Amino acid sequence: MIIILDFGSQYTQLILRKVRESGVYCEIFPCTTSLRQIENNLIDKDISSISGFILSGGPSSVFEKGAPGCDEAVLRSGKPVLGICYGMQLMMNKLGGKVVPARKREYGHARLFIKKNAGIFKDLPQKLNVWMSHGDSVVRIPPHFINVARTKNTFQAAVCDQHRKIWGVQFHPEVKHTEFGDRILRNFLFEVCKARADWTMKDFIRTEVKRIRTVVKGNKVVLGLSGGVDSSVAAALLHKAIGRKLYCIFVDNGLLRYNEFERVMNVFRKLGNGQFNLIGVNAGKEFLQKLKGVLDPERKRKLIGRTFIKIFEREAVKIKDAEFLGQGTLYPDFIESVSVKGPSAVIKTHHNVGGLPKRMKLKLIEPLKYLFKDEVRVLGKELRLPDAIVYRQPFPGPGLAIRIIGEVTEERLEKLKQADRIVEEEILNAGLYRKLWQSFAVLLPIKSVGVMGDKRTYENVIALRIVESVDAMTADWSKIPYDILGRISNRIINEVQGINRVVYDISSKPPSTIEWE
């Protein structure tokens, strides 16, 4: 295992991804976490399972008042350490070196000249293009350290204490702009730390099942199932760990995709040879009543959230002696909720089932909080969930209500469900579903003139939103073949009563968003 101490770098999660992709398990802790706290967080409470530490970069200067530091016991632990950018400067400062504001700051590309092709630079060319981002520089290295690489403006661009296996680099090996950056990190893992590339999702399942059983201690867990990837995989993993001690509540708010409630219920009824506690709640009419006459999208979201909480609580209190609330929180959400200045463990509102009432007094258990979305999909496959669940496109919590611009009525909802069903079918038939981030229909609050069967019509408009993305932070409209767009348009107009026009949204995010509301 590799432990990353995070000093606030925008690239910290990228370091973790690179380490895991090398087959070595890795976790991120706030830089303020002590070595004892790290040890206590390990499932086996055994520090010997740690192969090494990586200190991330960060936006601070070591000269700033209140600049983030770390437990010096990490540097004295005898474990290999790699300091990156701010992480290197902090090490140099703590171990007896000297850091000063740079006369010539380096941002962007720089040419690295390697003096010693060993350790992290083993089998690499002597000249590399690297990515720099620093305003301070190391001008004196601590005793026992040697200089191993430089750039035009930074003499101490890489240093090491070979005896203690402590390395520091002023550049960022984790970003794609650094040549052989992956190799540098792999050399640290396998040449310096002697780590083993033996971490697999099966290992994660085995470890997490053990952790869940240790935490839950035979008590009951309640989980709000949505049918999406995250909650479904969390449910499957919890069920593997505690079986019938898990109770899943699936609330049909009437705003789900076409036939969604039945499809998801059927999948989970089969899970665990029929030993899965699944409570299905048909509450569509209750939600529609709350949404009657509501036009403002933010008010829609809040009403749906409050109604969900009310219904979820109503069902959850029927489960006697429930002690835990299971959630499908993922690693990016978990890390964003923890301050670099210290472990705050604050969970974002939109990740705790809308903010359940405090009177429920349920303790959180989040079995996916150390995984990324693509890793969750791999986990889902290992747990034998069907592809229809594992590879689902993201779907908003408020459901189709935010894809109906204007008032949500039963009639308008049915139109959108049918149109959305056609979009999904055609995208699946074209083999594009897993290549796209999202593909869906939006019902617009306007009508347009058309001609159908030699008659003039004045009916609704559907907009298609089909985008490609990696993480939803940015997205671009998909240039899918015209014949597929044509089939979707023809089917919607012919099969969905009350629709006579289909348009294609070709805006990107930013400046637009993926969803319309």
PDB file of N, CA and C in Angstrom, residues 3-7 27-42 47 50 53-55 68-75 77 90 94 331 334-335 338-345 370:
ATOM      1  N   ILE A   3       0.653   5.425   0.724  1.00  0.00           N
ATOM      2  CA  ILE A   3      -0.138   6.479   1.345  1.00  0.00           C
ATOM      3  C   ILE A   3       0.277   7.821   0.753  1.00  0.00           C
ATOM      4  N   ILE A   4      -0.712   8.575   0.247  1.00  0.00           N
ATOM      5  CA  ILE A   4      -0.469   9.935  -0.244  1.00  0.00           C
ATOM      6  C   ILE A   4      -0.933  10.916   0.818  1.00  0.00           C
ATOM      7  N   LEU A   5      -0.062  11.832   1.189  1.00  0.00           N
ATOM      8  CA  LEU A   5      -0.457  12.937   2.062  1.00  0.00           C
ATOM      9  C   LEU A   5      -0.758  14.133   1.169  1.00  0.00           C
ATOM     10  N   ASP A   6      -1.969  14.645   1.275  1.00  0.00           N
ATOM     11  CA  ASP A   6      -2.453  15.687   0.366  1.00  0.00           C
ATOM     12  C   ASP A   6      -2.231  17.077   0.954  1.00  0.00           C
ATOM     13  N   PHE A   7      -1.493  17.901   0.221  1.00  0.00           N
ATOM     14  CA  PHE A   7      -1.227  19.283   0.625  1.00  0.00           C
ATOM     15  C   PHE A   7      -2.045  20.270  -0.203  1.00  0.00           C
ATOM     16  N   GLU A  27      -4.099   5.066  -0.901  1.00  0.00           N
ATOM     17  CA  GLU A  27      -5.121   5.901  -0.284  1.00  0.00           C
ATOM     18  C   GLU A  27      -4.564   7.303  -0.056  1.00  0.00           C
ATOM     19  N   ILE A  28      -5.477   8.280   0.005  1.00  0.00           N
ATOM     20  CA  ILE A  28      -5.118   9.676   0.265  1.00  0.00           C
ATOM     21  C   ILE A  28      -5.555  10.058   1.677  1.00  0.00           C
ATOM     22  N   PHE A  29      -4.667  10.740   2.404  1.00  0.00           N
ATOM     23  CA  PHE A  29      -5.016  11.290   3.708  1.00  0.00           C
ATOM     24  C   PHE A  29      -4.677  12.780   3.710  1.00  0.00           C
ATOM     25  N   PRO A  30      -5.443  13.600   4.442  1.00  0.00           N
ATOM     26  CA  PRO A  30      -5.043  15.002   4.607  1.00  0.00           C
ATOM     27  C   PRO A  30      -3.638  15.074   5.192  1.00  0.00           C
ATOM     28  N   CYS A  31      -2.885  16.087   4.816  1.00  0.00           N
ATOM     29  CA  CYS A  31      -1.482  16.188   5.246  1.00  0.00           C
ATOM     30  C   CYS A  31      -1.338  16.266   6.756  1.00  0.00           C
ATOM     31  N   THR A  32      -2.400  16.684   7.435  1.00  0.00           N
ATOM     32  CA  THR A  32      -2.331  16.832   8.895  1.00  0.00           C
ATOM     33  C   THR A  32      -2.520  15.505   9.631  1.00  0.00           C
ATOM     34  N   THR A  33      -2.812  14.437   8.914  1.00  0.00           N
ATOM     35  CA  THR A  33      -3.034  13.142   9.552  1.00  0.00           C
ATOM     36  C   THR A  33      -1.721  12.599  10.111  1.00  0.00           C
ATOM     37  N   SER A  34      -1.713  12.232  11.380  1.00  0.00           N
ATOM     38  CA  SER A  34      -0.494  11.706  11.996  1.00  0.00           C
ATOM     39  C   SER A  34      -0.251  10.271  11.559  1.00  0.00           C
ATOM     40  N   LEU A  35       0.967   9.826  11.737  1.00  0.00           N
ATOM     41  CA  LEU A  35       1.308   8.439  11.405  1.00  0.00           C
ATOM     42  C   LEU A  35       0.462   7.471  12.227  1.00  0.00           C
ATOM     43  N   ARG A  36       0.207   7.798  13.479  1.00  0.00           N
ATOM     44  CA  ARG A  36      -0.626   6.950  14.334  1.00  0.00           C
ATOM     45  C   ARG A  36      -2.061   6.887  13.805  1.00  0.00           C
ATOM     46  N   GLN A  37      -2.581   8.022  13.371  1.00  0.00           N
ATOM     47  CA  GLN A  37      -3.930   8.043  12.811  1.00  0.00           C
ATOM     48  C   GLN A  37      -4.014   7.226  11.532  1.00  0.00           C
ATOM     49  N   ILE A  38      -2.988   7.320  10.691  1.00  0.00           N
ATOM     50  CA  ILE A  38      -2.959   6.522   9.463  1.00  0.00           C
ATOM     51  C   ILE A  38      -2.991   5.043   9.817  1.00  0.00           C
ATOM     52  N   GLU A  39      -2.159   4.660  10.774  1.00  0.00           N
ATOM     53  CA  GLU A  39      -2.090   3.264  11.198  1.00  0.00           C
ATOM     54  C   GLU A  39      -3.443   2.787  11.726  1.00  0.00           C
ATOM     55  N   ASN A  40      -4.116   3.629  12.505  1.00  0.00           N
ATOM     56  CA  ASN A  40      -5.415   3.250  13.069  1.00  0.00           C
ATOM     57  C   ASN A  40      -6.499   3.128  12.006  1.00  0.00           C
ATOM     58  N   ASN A  41      -6.308   3.810  10.856  1.00  0.00           N
ATOM     59  CA  ASN A  41      -7.288   3.737   9.779  1.00  0.00           C
ATOM     60  C   ASN A  41      -7.112   2.506   8.904  1.00  0.00           C
ATOM     61  N   LEU A  42      -5.974   1.819   9.030  1.00  0.00           N
ATOM     62  CA  LEU A  42      -5.747   0.624   8.225  1.00  0.00           C
ATOM     63  C   LEU A  42      -6.580  -0.519   8.769  1.00  0.00           C
ATOM     64  N   ILE A  47       1.229  -1.041  10.322  1.00  0.00           N
ATOM     65  CA  ILE A  47       1.955  -0.114   9.468  1.00  0.00           C
ATOM     66  C   ILE A  47       2.898  -0.826   8.494  1.00  0.00           C
ATOM     67  N   ILE A  50       2.287  -0.719   4.736  1.00  0.00           N
ATOM     68  CA  ILE A  50       2.593   0.477   3.943  1.00  0.00           C
ATOM     69  C   ILE A  50       3.963   0.315   3.301  1.00  0.00           C
ATOM     70  N   PHE A  53       5.415   6.411   1.148  1.00  0.00           N
ATOM     71  CA  PHE A  53       4.587   7.615   1.218  1.00  0.00           C
ATOM     72  C   PHE A  53       4.889   8.528   0.037  1.00  0.00           C
ATOM     73  N   ILE A  54       3.858   9.221  -0.425  1.00  0.00           N
ATOM     74  CA  ILE A  54       4.042  10.283  -1.419  1.00  0.00           C
ATOM     75  C   ILE A  54       3.466  11.560  -0.826  1.00  0.00           C
ATOM     76  N   LEU A  55       4.262  12.626  -0.812  1.00  0.00           N
ATOM     77  CA  LEU A  55       3.801  13.938  -0.361  1.00  0.00           C
ATOM     78  C   LEU A  55       3.444  14.743  -1.602  1.00  0.00           C
ATOM     79  N   PRO A  68       0.691  24.402   5.369  1.00  0.00           N
ATOM     80  CA  PRO A  68       0.460  23.009   5.793  1.00  0.00           C
ATOM     81  C   PRO A  68       1.760  22.243   5.997  1.00  0.00           C
ATOM     82  N   GLY A  69       1.792  21.435   7.023  1.00  0.00           N
ATOM     83  CA  GLY A  69       2.944  20.584   7.312  1.00  0.00           C
ATOM     84  C   GLY A  69       2.510  19.141   7.407  1.00  0.00           C
ATOM     85  N   CYS A  70       3.372  18.299   7.961  1.00  0.00           N
ATOM     86  CA  CYS A  70       2.999  16.897   8.153  1.00  0.00           C
ATOM     87  C   CYS A  70       3.705  16.362   9.391  1.00  0.00           C
ATOM     88  N   ASP A  71       3.270  15.237   9.841  1.00  0.00           N
ATOM     89  CA  ASP A  71       3.874  14.574  10.989  1.00  0.00           C
ATOM     90  C   ASP A  71       5.292  14.123  10.604  1.00  0.00           C
ATOM     91  N   GLU A  72       6.297  14.636  11.317  1.00  0.00           N
ATOM     92  CA  GLU A  72       7.679  14.292  10.980  1.00  0.00           C
ATOM     93  C   GLU A  72       7.972  12.816  11.196  1.00  0.00           C
ATOM     94  N   ALA A  73       7.090  12.136  11.928  1.00  0.00           N
ATOM     95  CA  ALA A  73       7.255  10.686  12.119  1.00  0.00           C
ATOM     96  C   ALA A  73       7.171   9.948  10.788  1.00  0.00           C
ATOM     97  N   VAL A  74       6.465  10.543   9.813  1.00  0.00           N
ATOM     98  CA  VAL A  74       6.394   9.940   8.475  1.00  0.00           C
ATOM     99  C   VAL A  74       7.793   9.890   7.862  1.00  0.00           C
ATOM    100  N   LEU A  75       8.555  10.986   8.003  1.00  0.00           N
ATOM    101  CA  LEU A  75       9.897  11.047   7.434  1.00  0.00           C
ATOM    102  C   LEU A  75      10.883  10.179   8.212  1.00  0.00           C
ATOM    103  N   SER A  77       9.962   7.267   9.617  1.00  0.00           N
ATOM    104  CA  SER A  77       9.360   5.936   9.716  1.00  0.00           C
ATOM    105  C   SER A  77      10.223   4.829   9.122  1.00  0.00           C
ATOM    106  N   LEU A  90       8.814  21.016   1.460  1.00  0.00           N
ATOM    107  CA  LEU A  90       8.530  20.796   2.871  1.00  0.00           C
ATOM    108  C   LEU A  90       9.553  19.842   3.489  1.00  0.00           C
ATOM    109  N   LYS A  94      12.211  20.669   6.528  1.00  0.00           N
ATOM    110  CA  LYS A  94      12.150  19.951   7.805  1.00  0.00           C
ATOM    111  C   LYS A  94      13.428  19.177   8.110  1.00  0.00           C
ATOM    112  N   TYR A 331     -14.995   8.178  -4.236  1.00  0.00           N
ATOM    113  CA  TYR A 331     -13.767   8.804  -3.742  1.00  0.00           C
ATOM    114  C   TYR A 331     -13.682  10.305  -4.027  1.00  0.00           C
ATOM    115  N   PHE A 334     -15.827  12.003  -1.527  1.00  0.00           N
ATOM    116  CA  PHE A 334     -15.279  11.848  -0.180  1.00  0.00           C
ATOM    117  C   PHE A 334     -14.078  12.771   0.032  1.00  0.00           C
ATOM    118  N   ILE A 335     -13.160  12.803  -0.931  1.00  0.00           N
ATOM    119  CA  ILE A 335     -11.963  13.636  -0.806  1.00  0.00           C
ATOM    120  C   ILE A 335     -12.328  15.111  -0.771  1.00  0.00           C
ATOM    121  N   VAL A 338     -13.220  16.475   2.628  1.00  0.00           N
ATOM    122  CA  VAL A 338     -12.202  16.469   3.675  1.00  0.00           C
ATOM    123  C   VAL A 338     -11.222  17.614   3.428  1.00  0.00           C
ATOM    124  N   SER A 339     -11.064  18.474   4.409  1.00  0.00           N
ATOM    125  CA  SER A 339     -10.204  19.640   4.264  1.00  0.00           C
ATOM    126  C   SER A 339      -8.738  19.250   4.240  1.00  0.00           C
ATOM    127  N   VAL A 340      -7.958  19.940   3.386  1.00  0.00           N
ATOM    128  CA  VAL A 340      -6.519  19.724   3.357  1.00  0.00           C
ATOM    129  C   VAL A 340      -5.895  20.127   4.690  1.00  0.00           C
ATOM    130  N   LYS A 341      -6.482  21.113   5.359  1.00  0.00           N
ATOM    131  CA  LYS A 341      -5.950  21.583   6.635  1.00  0.00           C
ATOM    132  C   LYS A 341      -6.224  20.610   7.773  1.00  0.00           C
ATOM    133  N   GLY A 342      -7.053  19.614   7.545  1.00  0.00           N
ATOM    134  CA  GLY A 342      -7.347  18.649   8.598  1.00  0.00           C
ATOM    135  C   GLY A 342      -8.544  17.814   8.225  1.00  0.00           C
ATOM    136  N   PRO A 343      -8.671  16.612   8.797  1.00  0.00           N
ATOM    137  CA  PRO A 343      -9.758  15.705   8.436  1.00  0.00           C
ATOM    138  C   PRO A 343     -11.099  16.173   8.990  1.00  0.00           C
ATOM    139  N   SER A 344     -11.939  16.741   8.124  1.00  0.00           N
ATOM    140  CA  SER A 344     -13.214  17.264   8.597  1.00  0.00           C
ATOM    141  C   SER A 344     -14.334  16.240   8.525  1.00  0.00           C
ATOM    142  N   ALA A 345     -14.195  15.266   7.604  1.00  0.00           N
ATOM    143  CA  ALA A 345     -15.188  14.187   7.453  1.00  0.00           C
ATOM    144  C   ALA A 345     -16.607  14.720   7.302  1.00  0.00           C
ATOM    145  N   TYR A 370     -13.533   4.784  -1.350  1.00  0.00           N
ATOM    146  CA  TYR A 370     -12.143   4.814  -1.818  1.00  0.00           C
ATOM    147  C   TYR A 370     -12.029   4.455  -3.294  1.00  0.00           C
TER     148      TYR A 370
END
